Amino acid sequence: MFGLPWHIVLPTLLGSLLVGAVCSAVGTLVVRMNLSSLGFAMSHAAFAGAALGLMISLVDPMWTAIAFALATAAVLGPVADASRLHVDTIVGATFPLTMALGLIFIHKTPSSGVGSGALSLLWGSVLGVTMSQVLVLAVVAGLLAIILVLYGKEFFALLLDRKMATASGIDARKAFYILLFLVAIVVAVSLRVTGGLLIYALMILPASAAFQWAYDIKKVLIVAPLLGIASATLGFLLSLGADLPIGASIALACSAIFLGSILLSPKKRRGRRLKSF
Amino acid sequence: MDDPIVSLIDVRAVYEGERHATLNGLSLSVAQGEQVAITGPNGAGKTTILEVINGLLPITSGSVRVLGQPVTSGSHRLRSEIAYVPQNLFFDPETPFIVRDVVLAARFGKIGRWRLPGARDRDIVQAALIAVGISAWAGRPVGRLSGGQQRKVLLARALAQEARLLLLDEPTANLDPNAKEEVAELVGQVRAELAATSIVVSHESGPLMTASDRVVDIDAGRIVSTRAGTAGRVPVAS
């Protein structure tokens, strides 16, 4: 494909498809809860962790990325609760910290700033994905699907209205914390494909586009991963065909799908309300 | 005599950031099956009473017990036995939930962790939709319904939850006169159908107030008077 052998192209293609599916599925929950900045914060935390892994060169940067993202998830919810601030505010406070750490780790990495490993953490890499990483992504995708089914009703109630969920007997706080950890893991394992700076696009844009096509959250949860897969595939082809960074190519594809969804949304053709009471 | 379903003893509650207590040593006991109406001016603490009963607002002193158990912010299982229809909850037009699912979500606390809703839950939801007269809207997006229609959805949730205690906060507020009358009638029907203990809060006099066993007037976070409603099945507590 595009002059590259399949054994090199295939892992990245599979990785892109899985990343497109998992990021968009989790992104649906994030977008509905108006926590778009959460994806942004997690991607930078994972980036900082991966940069640390690159600097110490002892473990696969993916594992340090996961550790950093999970630590951020563990801090965000309780700190937001303890400070009585909206989680968005806490997210805003963690972003400069994780970004600064990431840049310091890269600066301290041998041949820092110009090494392909460091750059691939920022932009993603067409050739940087291995089959073992695809396997990790597949396991995460499977676990995510299981959690979304088994814990789905708690998330469902949380997305409808947090206060009503609590009032009807749902532990909304726990559901929210689990959501934070899901976002952390998904972002961290996706980092290698799309890069830390643009994974945010894959989490937010296909999900936002899916909300343009349906009023039923169950349908949105099906449409969003499909749009995520479509974005990842288009971005992958664009990256190979035009020799562009894959993260940027996927972000362009996400943006195109989002804009197209807004322009073609069937919601625009419907009335604001059904028949009056 | 049976233990009360709801027991508030000398309860004091303060909203975060406020200097003055919204409830000031309030005590209230509600018996099994009793229909209580709470009325009073704006800011009297009516909504606060409902919020401390289901643990949404922590108290600063006193004691709150529901169904014999102390209420805390972690009383999730207990809350599944309390149906709460909040004041002024309106779904915005883009809310991505259909009516059937909004009603089904009221049962999630009862179903328990790691379990999925089953056929029985769906049957109960369907029965609630029919009872409230909204089964034709089951597949419609809830945010596209009018305020009165959305209030009916919330009442269907209360029915579907099969709760032992029903808390209704200003169920007819901000509705036009026709919708107000229809919702008030429906509230009476839901209270009768559930045969549960219920507490309804309203700052207006009307059928919701009078069709209760007891009407409690509150002001500045304290009970100022108690009188019998027209239902009058339970003697007025002294």
Coordinates of C-alpha atoms in Angstrom, one line a residue:
Chain A
M1 CA 0.0 0.0 0.0
F2 CA 1.5 3.4 -1.1
G3 CA 4.7 1.6 -1.7
L4 CA 5.0 0.3 1.8
P5 CA 4.9 -3.4 2.7
W6 CA 1.7 -4.6 4.4
H7 CA 3.5 -5.9 7.5
I8 CA 4.5 -2.3 8.2
V9 CA 1.2 -0.7 7.2
L10 CA -1.2 -3.2 8.7
P11 CA -0.4 -2.6 12.4
T12 CA -0.9 1.1 12.0
L13 CA -4.1 0.7 10.1
L14 CA -5.5 -1.7 12.7
G15 CA -4.3 0.6 15.5
S16 CA -5.9 3.6 13.8
L17 CA -9.3 1.7 13.5
L18 CA -9.2 0.6 17.2
V19 CA -8.1 4.1 18.4
G20 CA -10.9 5.6 16.3
A21 CA -13.5 3.3 17.9
V22 CA -12.4 3.5 21.5
C23 CA -11.7 7.3 21.6
S24 CA -15.0 8.1 20.0
A25 CA -17.0 5.8 22.3
V26 CA -15.5 7.3 25.4
G27 CA -15.7 10.7 23.8
T28 CA -19.5 10.4 23.6
L29 CA -19.7 10.3 27.4
V30 CA -17.2 13.2 27.7
V31 CA -19.0 15.4 25.2
R32 CA -22.4 14.7 26.7
M33 CA -21.1 15.7 30.2
N34 CA -19.6 19.0 28.8
L35 CA -16.1 17.8 29.8
S36 CA -14.3 18.3 26.4
S37 CA -11.3 19.7 28.2
L38 CA -10.9 16.4 30.0
G39 CA -9.7 14.7 26.8
F40 CA -7.2 17.6 26.4
A41 CA -5.9 17.2 29.9
M42 CA -5.6 13.4 29.7
S43 CA -3.8 13.5 26.4
H44 CA -1.2 15.9 27.8
A45 CA -0.8 13.8 31.0
A46 CA -0.3 10.7 28.8
F47 CA 2.2 12.7 26.7
A48 CA 4.2 13.7 29.8
G49 CA 4.2 10.1 30.9
A50 CA 5.3 8.9 27.5
A51 CA 8.0 11.5 27.4
L52 CA 9.3 10.3 30.8
G53 CA 9.3 6.7 29.5
L54 CA 11.4 7.9 26.5
M55 CA 13.8 9.8 28.8
I56 CA 14.5 6.9 31.1
S57 CA 14.4 4.3 28.3
L58 CA 13.7 1.4 30.6
V59 CA 10.1 0.6 29.7
D60 CA 7.8 1.1 26.7
P61 CA 6.6 4.8 26.9
M62 CA 3.0 3.5 26.6
W63 CA 3.2 2.1 30.2
T64 CA 4.5 5.4 31.7
A65 CA 1.8 7.2 29.6
I66 CA -0.8 4.9 31.2
A67 CA 0.7 5.5 34.7
F68 CA 0.6 9.3 34.3
A69 CA -2.9 9.4 32.8
L70 CA -4.2 7.1 35.6
A71 CA -2.5 9.3 38.3
T72 CA -4.2 12.3 36.7
A73 CA -7.6 10.6 36.7
A74 CA -7.1 9.6 40.4
V75 CA -6.4 13.2 41.3
L76 CA -8.9 15.1 39.2
G77 CA -12.2 13.8 40.7
P78 CA -11.3 13.9 44.4
V79 CA -9.6 17.3 44.0
A80 CA -12.6 18.8 42.2
D81 CA -14.8 17.4 45.0
A82 CA -12.6 18.6 47.8
S83 CA -12.1 22.1 46.3
R84 CA -15.8 22.4 45.3
L85 CA -14.6 23.6 41.9
H86 CA -16.0 22.3 38.6
V87 CA -13.8 19.5 37.3
D88 CA -13.2 21.7 34.2
T89 CA -11.4 24.2 36.4
I90 CA -9.2 21.5 37.9
V91 CA -8.5 20.2 34.4
G92 CA -7.4 23.7 33.4
A93 CA -5.0 23.7 36.3
T94 CA -3.4 20.4 35.5
F95 CA -2.8 21.1 31.8
P96 CA 0.1 23.5 32.2
L97 CA 1.7 21.2 34.8
T98 CA 1.6 18.1 32.5
M99 CA 2.6 20.0 29.4
A100 CA 5.6 21.5 31.3
L101 CA 6.6 18.1 32.6
G102 CA 6.3 16.6 29.1
L103 CA 8.5 19.3 27.6
I104 CA 11.1 19.0 30.4
F105 CA 11.3 15.2 29.9
I106 CA 11.8 15.6 26.2
H107 CA 14.4 18.3 26.8
K108 CA 16.3 15.9 29.1
T109 CA 16.0 13.0 26.6
P110 CA 19.2 12.2 24.7
S111 CA 19.0 14.0 21.3
S112 CA 16.0 15.7 22.7
G113 CA 13.6 17.6 20.5
V114 CA 14.8 16.1 17.3
G115 CA 14.5 12.4 18.1
S116 CA 11.8 10.6 16.1
G117 CA 10.5 9.0 19.3
A118 CA 9.8 12.3 20.9
L119 CA 8.2 13.7 17.8
S120 CA 6.1 10.7 17.3
L121 CA 4.7 11.2 20.8
L122 CA 3.5 14.7 19.7
W123 CA 2.3 13.9 16.2
G124 CA 1.8 10.2 16.0
S125 CA 3.7 7.9 13.7
V126 CA 2.5 5.8 10.7
L127 CA 5.4 3.4 11.2
G128 CA 5.6 3.6 15.0
V129 CA 2.9 1.0 15.8
T130 CA 3.7 -2.6 16.5
M131 CA 1.4 -5.6 16.5
S132 CA 1.9 -6.0 20.3
Q133 CA 0.6 -2.4 20.7
V134 CA -2.4 -3.3 18.5
L135 CA -3.0 -6.3 20.7
V136 CA -3.0 -4.0 23.8
L137 CA -5.4 -1.6 22.0
A138 CA -7.7 -4.6 21.1
V139 CA -7.7 -5.7 24.8
V140 CA -8.6 -2.2 25.9
A141 CA -11.3 -2.0 23.3
G142 CA -12.8 -5.3 24.5
L143 CA -12.6 -4.2 28.2
L144 CA -14.2 -0.9 27.3
A145 CA -17.1 -2.6 25.5
I146 CA -17.6 -4.9 28.5
I147 CA -17.6 -2.0 31.0
L148 CA -19.9 0.1 28.8
V149 CA -22.4 -2.8 28.8
L150 CA -22.1 -3.8 32.5
Y151 CA -21.8 -0.4 33.9
G152 CA -23.8 1.2 31.1
K153 CA -26.9 2.0 33.2
E154 CA -24.9 4.0 35.7
F155 CA -23.2 6.0 32.9
F156 CA -26.6 6.3 31.2
A157 CA -28.2 7.8 34.4
L158 CA -25.2 10.1 34.9
L159 CA -25.5 11.4 31.3
L160 CA -29.2 12.1 31.7
D161 CA -28.9 14.2 34.9
R162 CA -26.4 13.7 37.7
K163 CA -28.7 15.0 40.4
M164 CA -31.5 12.7 39.3
A165 CA -29.2 9.8 39.1
T166 CA -28.1 10.3 42.6
A167 CA -31.6 10.8 43.8
S168 CA -32.7 7.5 42.3
G169 CA -30.0 5.5 44.0
I170 CA -27.1 5.6 41.6
D171 CA -23.6 6.2 43.0
A172 CA -23.0 9.0 40.5
R173 CA -19.7 10.0 42.0
K174 CA -18.3 6.5 41.6
A175 CA -19.6 6.4 38.0
F176 CA -17.9 9.7 37.3
Y177 CA -14.6 8.4 38.7
I178 CA -14.8 5.3 36.6
L179 CA -15.4 7.5 33.5
L180 CA -12.2 9.4 34.4
F181 CA -10.2 6.2 34.5
L182 CA -11.6 5.0 31.2
V183 CA -10.7 8.2 29.5
A184 CA -7.1 8.0 31.0
I185 CA -6.5 4.4 29.8
V186 CA -8.0 5.0 26.3
V187 CA -6.0 8.2 25.8
A188 CA -2.7 6.6 27.0
V189 CA -2.9 3.5 24.8
S190 CA -4.0 5.6 21.8
L191 CA -1.0 8.0 22.1
R192 CA 1.4 6.0 19.9
V193 CA -0.9 6.2 16.9
T194 CA -2.3 9.8 16.9
G195 CA 0.2 11.6 19.1
G196 CA -0.5 13.5 22.3
L197 CA -1.4 16.8 20.7
L198 CA -4.2 15.6 18.4
I199 CA -5.8 12.7 20.2
Y200 CA -8.1 15.2 21.6
A201 CA -9.6 15.6 18.1
L202 CA -10.4 11.9 17.8
M203 CA -12.1 11.9 21.2
I204 CA -14.3 15.0 20.8
L205 CA -15.0 15.5 17.1
P206 CA -16.6 12.2 16.0
A207 CA -18.7 12.1 19.2
S208 CA -19.8 15.7 18.6
A209 CA -20.6 14.8 15.0
A210 CA -22.6 11.8 16.2
F211 CA -24.8 14.0 18.3
Q212 CA -25.8 15.8 15.1
W213 CA -27.4 12.6 13.8
A214 CA -29.5 11.2 16.6
Y215 CA -31.6 12.2 19.6
D216 CA -31.2 8.8 21.2
I217 CA -28.0 8.2 23.2
K218 CA -28.0 4.5 22.3
K219 CA -27.8 5.4 18.6
V220 CA -25.1 8.1 19.4
L221 CA -23.0 5.4 21.1
I222 CA -23.2 3.3 17.9
V223 CA -22.7 6.2 15.4
A224 CA -19.8 7.9 17.2
P225 CA -17.4 4.9 17.0
L226 CA -18.3 4.4 13.3
L227 CA -17.4 8.0 12.6
G228 CA -14.3 7.6 14.7
I229 CA -13.3 4.6 12.6
A230 CA -14.1 6.5 9.4
S231 CA -12.0 9.5 10.6
A232 CA -9.1 7.2 11.5
T233 CA -9.2 5.4 8.1
L234 CA -9.4 8.7 6.2
G235 CA -6.6 10.2 8.2
F236 CA -4.5 7.1 7.7
L237 CA -4.9 7.1 4.0
L238 CA -4.2 10.9 3.8
S239 CA -1.1 10.4 5.9
L240 CA 0.2 7.7 3.6
G241 CA -0.9 9.3 0.4
A242 CA 0.4 12.8 1.1
D243 CA 3.2 11.9 3.5
L244 CA 1.7 13.9 6.4
P245 CA 1.9 13.2 10.1
I246 CA -0.8 10.7 11.0
G247 CA -2.1 12.6 14.0
A248 CA -2.6 15.8 12.0
S249 CA -4.2 13.8 9.1
I250 CA -6.7 12.1 11.5
A251 CA -7.5 15.5 13.1
L252 CA -8.2 16.9 9.6
A253 CA -10.5 14.0 8.8
C254 CA -12.3 14.4 12.2
S255 CA -12.8 18.1 11.5
A256 CA -14.2 17.4 8.0
I257 CA -16.6 14.8 9.4
F258 CA -17.7 17.1 12.1
L259 CA -18.3 20.1 9.8
G260 CA -20.1 17.8 7.3
S261 CA -22.3 16.5 10.1
I262 CA -23.2 20.0 11.2
L263 CA -24.1 21.0 7.7
L264 CA -26.1 17.8 6.9
S265 CA -27.6 17.3 10.3
P266 CA -31.3 16.1 10.1
K267 CA -31.9 18.0 13.4
K268 CA -31.8 21.3 11.5
R269 CA -34.9 20.2 9.5
R270 CA -37.0 19.4 12.6
G271 CA -39.1 21.8 14.6
R272 CA -37.9 22.9 18.0
R273 CA -40.7 21.2 19.9
L274 CA -43.4 18.6 19.4
K275 CA -47.1 19.4 19.7
S276 CA -47.8 21.6 22.6
F277 CA -49.3 20.2 25.8
Chain B
M1 CA -47.9 2.2 66.5
D2 CA -45.6 1.6 63.5
D3 CA -42.3 3.5 63.2
P4 CA -42.7 6.6 61.0
I5 CA -41.5 6.3 57.4
V6 CA -39.8 9.7 57.6
S7 CA -38.4 11.2 60.9
L8 CA -36.7 14.5 61.0
I9 CA -35.6 15.5 64.5
D10 CA -34.3 19.0 65.3
V11 CA -32.7 19.2 61.8
R12 CA -30.5 22.1 60.9
A13 CA -29.3 22.5 57.3
V14 CA -27.1 25.2 55.7
Y15 CA -26.4 25.5 52.0
E16 CA -22.8 25.9 51.1
G17 CA -21.6 29.5 51.1
E18 CA -24.6 30.7 53.1
R19 CA -24.4 32.1 56.6
H20 CA -28.0 31.5 57.6
A21 CA -29.5 28.0 58.1
T22 CA -32.3 27.1 55.7
L23 CA -33.7 24.6 58.2
N24 CA -33.7 25.7 61.8
G25 CA -34.3 22.9 64.2
L26 CA -37.1 21.4 62.1
S27 CA -38.9 18.2 63.3
L28 CA -41.3 16.3 61.2
S29 CA -42.7 12.8 61.3
V30 CA -44.6 11.2 58.5
A31 CA -46.4 7.9 59.0
Q32 CA -46.7 4.9 56.7
G33 CA -49.2 5.8 53.9
E34 CA -49.6 9.3 55.0
Q35 CA -50.0 12.1 52.3
V36 CA -48.4 15.3 53.6
A37 CA -48.3 18.7 51.9
I38 CA -45.8 21.3 52.8
T39 CA -46.4 24.9 52.0
G40 CA -44.9 28.2 52.8
P41 CA -43.4 31.3 51.1
N42 CA -40.4 31.3 48.8
G43 CA -37.2 30.6 50.7
A44 CA -39.1 29.0 53.6
G45 CA -37.1 25.8 53.2
K46 CA -39.6 23.6 51.5
T47 CA -37.3 22.2 48.9
T48 CA -34.6 21.8 51.5
I49 CA -36.8 19.4 53.5
L50 CA -37.0 17.1 50.5
E51 CA -33.3 17.4 49.8
V52 CA -32.3 16.4 53.4
I53 CA -34.9 13.5 53.3
N54 CA -33.2 11.9 50.3
G55 CA -29.7 12.9 51.4
L56 CA -28.9 15.3 48.6
L57 CA -28.1 18.0 51.1
P58 CA -26.2 17.0 54.3
I59 CA -27.5 18.3 57.5
T60 CA -25.4 20.2 60.0
S61 CA -27.1 18.8 63.1
G62 CA -30.1 16.8 64.1
S63 CA -31.2 13.5 62.7
V64 CA -32.9 12.3 59.5
R65 CA -34.2 8.7 59.2
V66 CA -36.2 7.2 56.3
L67 CA -37.7 3.8 56.4
G68 CA -35.9 3.3 59.8
Q69 CA -32.5 4.0 58.4
P70 CA -30.3 7.1 58.9
V71 CA -29.9 9.1 55.7
T72 CA -26.4 10.0 54.5
S73 CA -24.9 11.1 51.2
G74 CA -23.9 7.4 50.7
S75 CA -27.4 6.0 51.2
H76 CA -27.7 4.8 47.6
R77 CA -29.8 1.7 48.2
L78 CA -32.1 3.7 50.4
R79 CA -32.6 6.3 47.8
S80 CA -33.8 3.7 45.3
E81 CA -36.9 3.5 47.6
I82 CA -37.5 7.2 47.4
A83 CA -39.0 8.6 44.2
Y84 CA -38.1 12.3 43.8
V85 CA -39.7 14.6 41.3
P86 CA -37.5 17.7 41.5
Q87 CA -38.6 21.3 41.0
N88 CA -38.0 23.0 37.7
L89 CA -36.1 20.1 36.0
F90 CA -36.5 20.7 32.3
F91 CA -34.6 18.8 29.6
D92 CA -33.1 21.0 27.0
P93 CA -34.2 20.4 23.4
E94 CA -30.9 18.6 22.5
T95 CA -31.1 16.1 25.4
P96 CA -30.2 12.8 23.6
F97 CA -32.6 10.6 25.5
I98 CA -36.0 9.2 24.4
V99 CA -38.9 9.2 26.9
R100 CA -38.9 5.4 27.4
D101 CA -35.3 5.5 28.5
V102 CA -35.7 8.5 30.8
V103 CA -38.4 6.5 32.6
L104 CA -36.4 3.3 32.6
A105 CA -33.5 5.1 34.2
A106 CA -35.6 5.6 37.3
R107 CA -35.3 1.8 37.9
F108 CA -31.5 1.7 37.6
G109 CA -30.9 2.2 41.3
K110 CA -33.2 -0.7 42.1
I111 CA -31.7 -3.1 39.6
G112 CA -28.3 -3.2 41.3
R113 CA -24.7 -3.0 40.2
W114 CA -23.4 -5.0 37.1
R115 CA -26.9 -6.1 36.1
L116 CA -28.9 -5.1 33.1
P117 CA -32.6 -4.0 32.9
G118 CA -34.7 -7.0 32.1
A119 CA -38.1 -7.8 30.7
R120 CA -39.8 -7.1 34.0
D121 CA -38.3 -3.6 34.1
R122 CA -39.4 -2.8 30.6
D123 CA -43.0 -4.1 31.4
I124 CA -43.1 -1.8 34.5
V125 CA -41.9 1.2 32.4
Q126 CA -44.6 0.5 29.8
A127 CA -47.2 0.3 32.5
A128 CA -46.1 3.6 34.0
L129 CA -46.1 5.2 30.6
I130 CA -49.7 4.0 30.0
A131 CA -50.8 5.0 33.5
V132 CA -49.6 8.6 33.0
G133 CA -51.0 8.6 29.4
I134 CA -47.8 9.1 27.6
S135 CA -47.2 5.7 26.0
A136 CA -47.6 7.4 22.5
W137 CA -44.5 9.5 23.2
A138 CA -42.3 6.6 24.4
G139 CA -39.9 6.9 21.4
R140 CA -39.8 10.7 21.3
P141 CA -36.8 12.8 22.4
V142 CA -37.6 14.0 25.9
G143 CA -36.1 17.5 25.3
R144 CA -38.6 18.1 22.4
L145 CA -41.6 17.8 24.8
S146 CA -43.3 20.8 26.3
G147 CA -42.9 21.6 30.0
G148 CA -46.2 20.0 31.0
Q149 CA -45.3 16.9 28.9
Q150 CA -41.9 16.6 30.6
R151 CA -43.6 16.9 34.0
K152 CA -45.7 13.8 33.0
V153 CA -42.5 12.0 32.1
L154 CA -41.1 12.7 35.6
L155 CA -44.3 11.4 37.2
A156 CA -44.0 8.2 35.1
R157 CA -40.5 7.9 36.4
A158 CA -41.9 8.1 40.0
L159 CA -44.4 5.4 39.2
A160 CA -41.8 3.1 37.5
Q161 CA -39.4 3.4 40.4
E162 CA -42.0 1.5 42.6
A163 CA -40.7 3.6 45.5
R164 CA -42.0 3.4 49.1
L165 CA -41.7 7.2 49.6
L166 CA -42.7 9.8 47.0
L167 CA -41.3 13.3 47.1
L168 CA -42.8 15.9 44.8
D169 CA -41.3 19.4 44.6
E170 CA -43.7 22.0 43.2
P171 CA -45.0 19.6 40.6
T172 CA -47.3 22.2 39.0
A173 CA -45.0 25.2 39.1
N174 CA -44.3 27.1 35.9
L175 CA -47.0 25.4 33.9
D176 CA -49.9 27.1 32.1
P177 CA -53.3 26.8 33.8
N178 CA -54.5 23.8 31.7
A179 CA -51.3 21.9 32.2
K180 CA -51.4 22.8 35.9
E181 CA -54.8 21.2 36.3
E182 CA -53.9 18.1 34.3
V183 CA -50.6 17.6 36.2
A184 CA -52.3 18.1 39.6
E185 CA -54.9 15.5 38.7
L186 CA -52.1 13.1 37.6
V187 CA -50.2 13.7 40.8
G188 CA -53.3 12.6 42.8
Q189 CA -53.5 9.5 40.5
V190 CA -49.8 8.7 41.0
R191 CA -50.1 9.1 44.8
A192 CA -53.1 6.8 44.8
E193 CA -51.6 4.2 42.5
L194 CA -48.3 3.9 44.3
A195 CA -50.1 3.8 47.7
A196 CA -46.8 5.1 49.0
T197 CA -46.2 7.7 51.6
S198 CA -45.9 11.0 49.9
I199 CA -44.7 14.5 50.6
V200 CA -45.7 17.2 48.2
V201 CA -44.2 20.7 48.3
S202 CA -46.0 23.8 46.9
H203 CA -46.1 27.5 47.6
E204 CA -49.6 27.7 46.1
S205 CA -52.8 26.6 47.7
G206 CA -54.9 24.3 45.6
P207 CA -55.9 20.7 45.1
L208 CA -52.4 19.4 45.7
M209 CA -52.5 20.9 49.2
T210 CA -56.0 20.1 50.2
A211 CA -56.1 16.5 48.9
S212 CA -53.6 15.5 51.6
D213 CA -54.0 14.1 55.0
R214 CA -52.0 16.9 56.6
V215 CA -50.8 20.3 55.5
V216 CA -47.7 21.6 57.2
D217 CA -47.0 25.4 56.9
I218 CA -43.4 26.4 57.3
D219 CA -41.5 29.6 57.4
A220 CA -37.8 30.5 58.0
G221 CA -37.0 26.8 58.3
R222 CA -39.5 26.0 61.0
I223 CA -43.0 24.6 61.2
V224 CA -45.4 27.3 62.0
S225 CA -48.7 25.4 61.9
T226 CA -50.1 22.0 61.0
R227 CA -53.7 21.4 59.8
A228 CA -55.7 18.6 58.4
G229 CA -56.2 18.3 54.6
T230 CA -59.4 17.1 53.1
A231 CA -58.1 13.6 52.8
G232 CA -57.7 13.5 56.5
R233 CA -57.1 9.8 56.9
V234 CA -54.4 10.3 59.5
P235 CA -55.1 12.3 62.6
V236 CA -53.2 15.6 62.8
A237 CA -50.0 15.3 64.9
S238 CA -49.9 17.6 67.7

